[in-house]
PDB file of C-alpha atoms in Angstrom:
ATOM      1  CA  MET C1431      -9.773   2.920 -20.617  1.00 57.00           C
ATOM      2  CA  SER C1432      -8.340   5.253 -18.013  1.00 86.00           C
ATOM      3  CA  GLY C1433      -5.822   4.076 -15.463  1.00 94.00           C
ATOM      4  CA  PHE C1434      -6.297   3.894 -11.710  1.00 97.00           C
ATOM      5  CA  LEU C1435      -4.630   2.341  -8.651  1.00 98.00           C
ATOM      6  CA  THR C1436      -6.071   0.177  -5.867  1.00 98.00           C
ATOM      7  CA  THR C1437      -4.759  -2.069  -3.094  1.00 98.00           C
ATOM      8  CA  HIS C1438      -5.922  -4.752  -0.683  1.00 97.00           C
ATOM      9  CA  VAL C1439      -4.085  -5.706   2.521  1.00 98.00           C
ATOM     10  CA  LEU C1440      -4.542  -9.158   4.016  1.00 98.00           C
ATOM     11  CA  ASP C1441      -3.198 -10.219   7.411  1.00 98.00           C
ATOM     12  CA  THR C1442      -1.960 -13.711   6.559  1.00 98.00           C
ATOM     13  CA  ALA C1443      -1.010 -14.517  10.167  1.00 97.00           C
ATOM     14  CA  ARG C1444      -4.597 -13.999  11.328  1.00 97.00           C
ATOM     15  CA  GLY C1445      -6.310 -15.005   8.086  1.00 98.00           C
ATOM     16  CA  CYS C1446      -8.332 -11.820   7.693  1.00 98.00           C
ATOM     17  CA  PRO C1447      -8.299  -8.382   6.071  1.00 98.00           C
ATOM     18  CA  ALA C1448      -5.957  -5.836   7.681  1.00 98.00           C
ATOM     19  CA  ALA C1449      -8.357  -3.102   8.797  1.00 98.00           C
ATOM     20  CA  GLY C1450      -7.134   0.323   9.900  1.00 98.00           C
ATOM     21  CA  LEU C1451      -3.722   0.136   8.209  1.00 98.00           C
ATOM     22  CA  LYS C1452      -2.374   3.531   7.127  1.00 98.00           C
ATOM     23  CA  ILE C1453      -1.129   3.794   3.523  1.00 98.00           C
ATOM     24  CA  GLU C1454       0.645   6.706   1.873  1.00 98.00           C
ATOM     25  CA  LEU C1455       1.093   7.263  -1.867  1.00 98.00           C
ATOM     26  CA  PHE C1456       4.098   9.094  -3.322  1.00 98.00           C
ATOM     27  CA  ARG C1457       5.038   9.928  -6.909  1.00 98.00           C
ATOM     28  CA  MET C1458       8.730   9.416  -7.634  1.00 98.00           C
ATOM     29  CA  GLU C1459      10.773  11.608  -9.959  1.00 96.00           C
ATOM     30  CA  GLY C1460      14.339  10.376  -9.646  1.00 92.00           C
ATOM     31  CA  GLU C1461      14.881  10.273  -5.902  1.00 90.00           C
ATOM     32  CA  THR C1462      12.365  13.047  -5.243  1.00 97.00           C
ATOM     33  CA  ARG C1463       9.233  11.803  -3.455  1.00 97.00           C
ATOM     34  CA  THR C1464       6.054  13.864  -3.723  1.00 98.00           C
ATOM     35  CA  HIS C1465       3.301  12.937  -1.269  1.00 98.00           C
ATOM     36  CA  LEU C1466      -0.050  12.565  -3.054  1.00 98.00           C
ATOM     37  CA  LYS C1467      -2.421  10.956  -0.569  1.00 97.00           C
ATOM     38  CA  THR C1468      -2.842   9.226   2.799  1.00 98.00           C
ATOM     39  CA  LEU C1469      -5.591   6.624   3.326  1.00 98.00           C
ATOM     40  CA  SER C1470      -6.456   3.789   5.699  1.00 98.00           C
ATOM     41  CA  THR C1471      -7.880   0.371   4.979  1.00 98.00           C
ATOM     42  CA  ASN C1472     -11.480  -0.418   5.837  1.00 98.00           C
ATOM     43  CA  SER C1473     -12.886  -3.595   7.421  1.00 98.00           C
ATOM     44  CA  ASP C1474     -12.307  -5.457   4.125  1.00 98.00           C
ATOM     45  CA  GLY C1475      -8.617  -4.432   3.979  1.00 98.00           C
ATOM     46  CA  ARG C1476      -9.315  -2.088   1.065  1.00 98.00           C
ATOM     47  CA  THR C1477      -9.436   1.684   0.838  1.00 98.00           C
ATOM     48  CA  ASP C1478     -12.855   3.323   0.530  1.00 97.00           C
ATOM     49  CA  GLU C1479     -11.727   5.095  -2.630  1.00 96.00           C
ATOM     50  CA  GLN C1480      -9.215   4.423  -5.374  1.00 97.00           C
ATOM     51  CA  ILE C1481      -5.727   5.330  -4.230  1.00 97.00           C
ATOM     52  CA  LEU C1482      -5.072   7.071  -7.536  1.00 96.00           C
ATOM     53  CA  PRO C1483      -8.312   7.675  -9.450  1.00 96.00           C
ATOM     54  CA  SER C1484      -8.601   7.987 -13.225  1.00 95.00           C
ATOM     55  CA  ASP C1485      -8.728  11.792 -13.198  1.00 95.00           C
ATOM     56  CA  LYS C1486      -5.354  11.956 -11.389  1.00 94.00           C
ATOM     57  CA  PHE C1487      -3.678   9.012 -13.110  1.00 96.00           C
ATOM     58  CA  GLU C1488      -0.326   9.507 -14.832  1.00 95.00           C
ATOM     59  CA  THR C1489       2.158   6.875 -15.891  1.00 96.00           C
ATOM     60  CA  GLY C1490       5.401   6.887 -13.943  1.00 97.00           C
ATOM     61  CA  THR C1491       7.051   5.559 -10.823  1.00 98.00           C
ATOM     62  CA  TYR C1492       5.148   5.506  -7.542  1.00 98.00           C
ATOM     63  CA  GLU C1493       5.658   4.305  -3.986  1.00 98.00           C
ATOM     64  CA  LEU C1494       3.042   2.926  -1.634  1.00 98.00           C
ATOM     65  CA  VAL C1495       4.118   3.058   2.012  1.00 98.00           C
ATOM     66  CA  PHE C1496       2.315   0.623   4.304  1.00 98.00           C
ATOM     67  CA  HIS C1497       2.523   1.405   8.047  1.00 98.00           C
ATOM     68  CA  ALA C1498       2.646  -2.214   9.199  1.00 98.00           C
ATOM     69  CA  GLY C1499       4.203  -1.609  12.630  1.00 97.00           C
ATOM     70  CA  ALA C1500       1.417   0.707  13.774  1.00 97.00           C
ATOM     71  CA  TYR C1501      -1.155  -1.811  12.487  1.00 98.00           C
ATOM     72  CA  LEU C1502       0.555  -4.686  14.336  1.00 98.00           C
ATOM     73  CA  ASP C1503       0.675  -2.599  17.516  1.00 97.00           C
ATOM     74  CA  ALA C1504      -3.036  -1.734  17.183  1.00 97.00           C
ATOM     75  CA  ILE C1505      -4.124  -5.370  16.863  1.00 97.00           C
ATOM     76  CA  GLY C1506      -2.034  -6.423  19.878  1.00 96.00           C
ATOM     77  CA  THR C1507       0.779  -8.320  18.167  1.00 95.00           C
ATOM     78  CA  PRO C1508       3.485  -8.721  20.823  1.00 93.00           C
ATOM     79  CA  PRO C1509       6.052  -5.997  20.158  1.00 86.00           C
ATOM     80  CA  GLU C1510       9.740  -6.434  19.572  1.00 91.00           C
ATOM     81  CA  GLU C1511      12.154  -3.548  19.940  1.00 91.00           C
ATOM     82  CA  PRO C1512      12.570  -2.616  17.193  1.00 94.00           C
ATOM     83  CA  ARG C1513       9.779  -4.286  15.249  1.00 94.00           C
ATOM     84  CA  PHE C1514      11.005  -6.529  12.424  1.00 96.00           C
ATOM     85  CA  LEU C1515       8.509  -4.929  10.007  1.00 96.00           C
ATOM     86  CA  ASP C1516       7.549  -1.339  10.631  1.00 97.00           C
ATOM     87  CA  VAL C1517       7.185   0.717   7.461  1.00 98.00           C
ATOM     88  CA  ILE C1518       7.018  -1.164   4.145  1.00 98.00           C
ATOM     89  CA  PRO C1519       7.756   0.918   1.028  1.00 98.00           C
ATOM     90  CA  LEU C1520       6.781  -0.617  -2.324  1.00 98.00           C
ATOM     91  CA  ARG C1521       8.165   1.198  -5.363  1.00 97.00           C
ATOM     92  CA  PHE C1522       6.636   0.260  -8.715  1.00 97.00           C
ATOM     93  CA  GLY C1523       6.037   1.617 -12.199  1.00 97.00           C
ATOM     94  CA  MET C1524       2.797   2.192 -14.065  1.00 97.00           C
ATOM     95  CA  SER C1525       3.563   2.252 -17.789  1.00 96.00           C
ATOM     96  CA  GLU C1526       0.092   2.355 -19.350  1.00 95.00           C
ATOM     97  CA  ALA C1527      -3.436   3.556 -18.625  1.00 94.00           C
ATOM     98  CA  SER C1528      -4.732   0.416 -16.942  1.00 96.00           C
ATOM     99  CA  HIS C1529      -6.045  -0.816 -13.591  1.00 96.00           C
ATOM    100  CA  TYR C1530      -3.059  -1.354 -11.310  1.00 97.00           C
ATOM    101  CA  HIS C1531      -3.877  -3.364  -8.200  1.00 98.00           C
ATOM    102  CA  VAL C1532      -0.965  -3.681  -5.745  1.00 98.00           C
ATOM    103  CA  PRO C1533      -1.998  -5.919  -2.826  1.00 98.00           C
ATOM    104  CA  LEU C1534       0.037  -6.618   0.291  1.00 98.00           C
ATOM    105  CA  LEU C1535      -0.004  -9.962   2.117  1.00 98.00           C
ATOM    106  CA  LEU C1536       1.285  -9.204   5.612  1.00 98.00           C
ATOM    107  CA  SER C1537       2.454 -11.086   8.703  1.00 97.00           C
ATOM    108  CA  PRO C1538       4.650  -9.849  11.583  1.00 97.00           C
ATOM    109  CA  PHE C1539       7.767 -11.381  10.000  1.00 96.00           C
ATOM    110  CA  GLY C1540       7.161 -11.224   6.262  1.00 97.00           C
ATOM    111  CA  TYR C1541       5.188  -9.807   3.384  1.00 98.00           C
ATOM    112  CA  SER C1542       4.644 -10.293  -0.330  1.00 98.00           C
ATOM    113  CA  THR C1543       3.096  -8.325  -3.131  1.00 98.00           C
ATOM    114  CA  TYR C1544       2.268  -8.731  -6.788  1.00 97.00           C
ATOM    115  CA  ARG C1545       0.399  -6.983  -9.573  1.00 96.00           C
ATOM    116  CA  GLY C1546      -3.144  -8.144  -9.070  1.00 93.00           C
ATOM    117  CA  SER C1547      -6.295  -7.622 -11.055  1.00 86.00           C
TER     118      SER C1547
END
């Protein structure tokens, strides 16, 4: 089995998928970040393609950056200055060739994540 990476973003405050949320993927080597890809979520809160497909998969440390503030602005969430949540970086390791699913549960004042399936 080859490894790959996916995500799913749910807006828990509204009870629906977070559509149109920008996500960036970086590979980490020490403190060096290398940008690999930028995607946005579709109407189901998922990306239209795997974030890191099997043919590009390597074990190591990665960072997904979720642009929550821009999403909250776009859906009309009343702004604060500055926004409590703006950019959410999630740094995680992938140690084996497997399906890594890293979802984000998002609200204007909190978030959670886990290794999904």
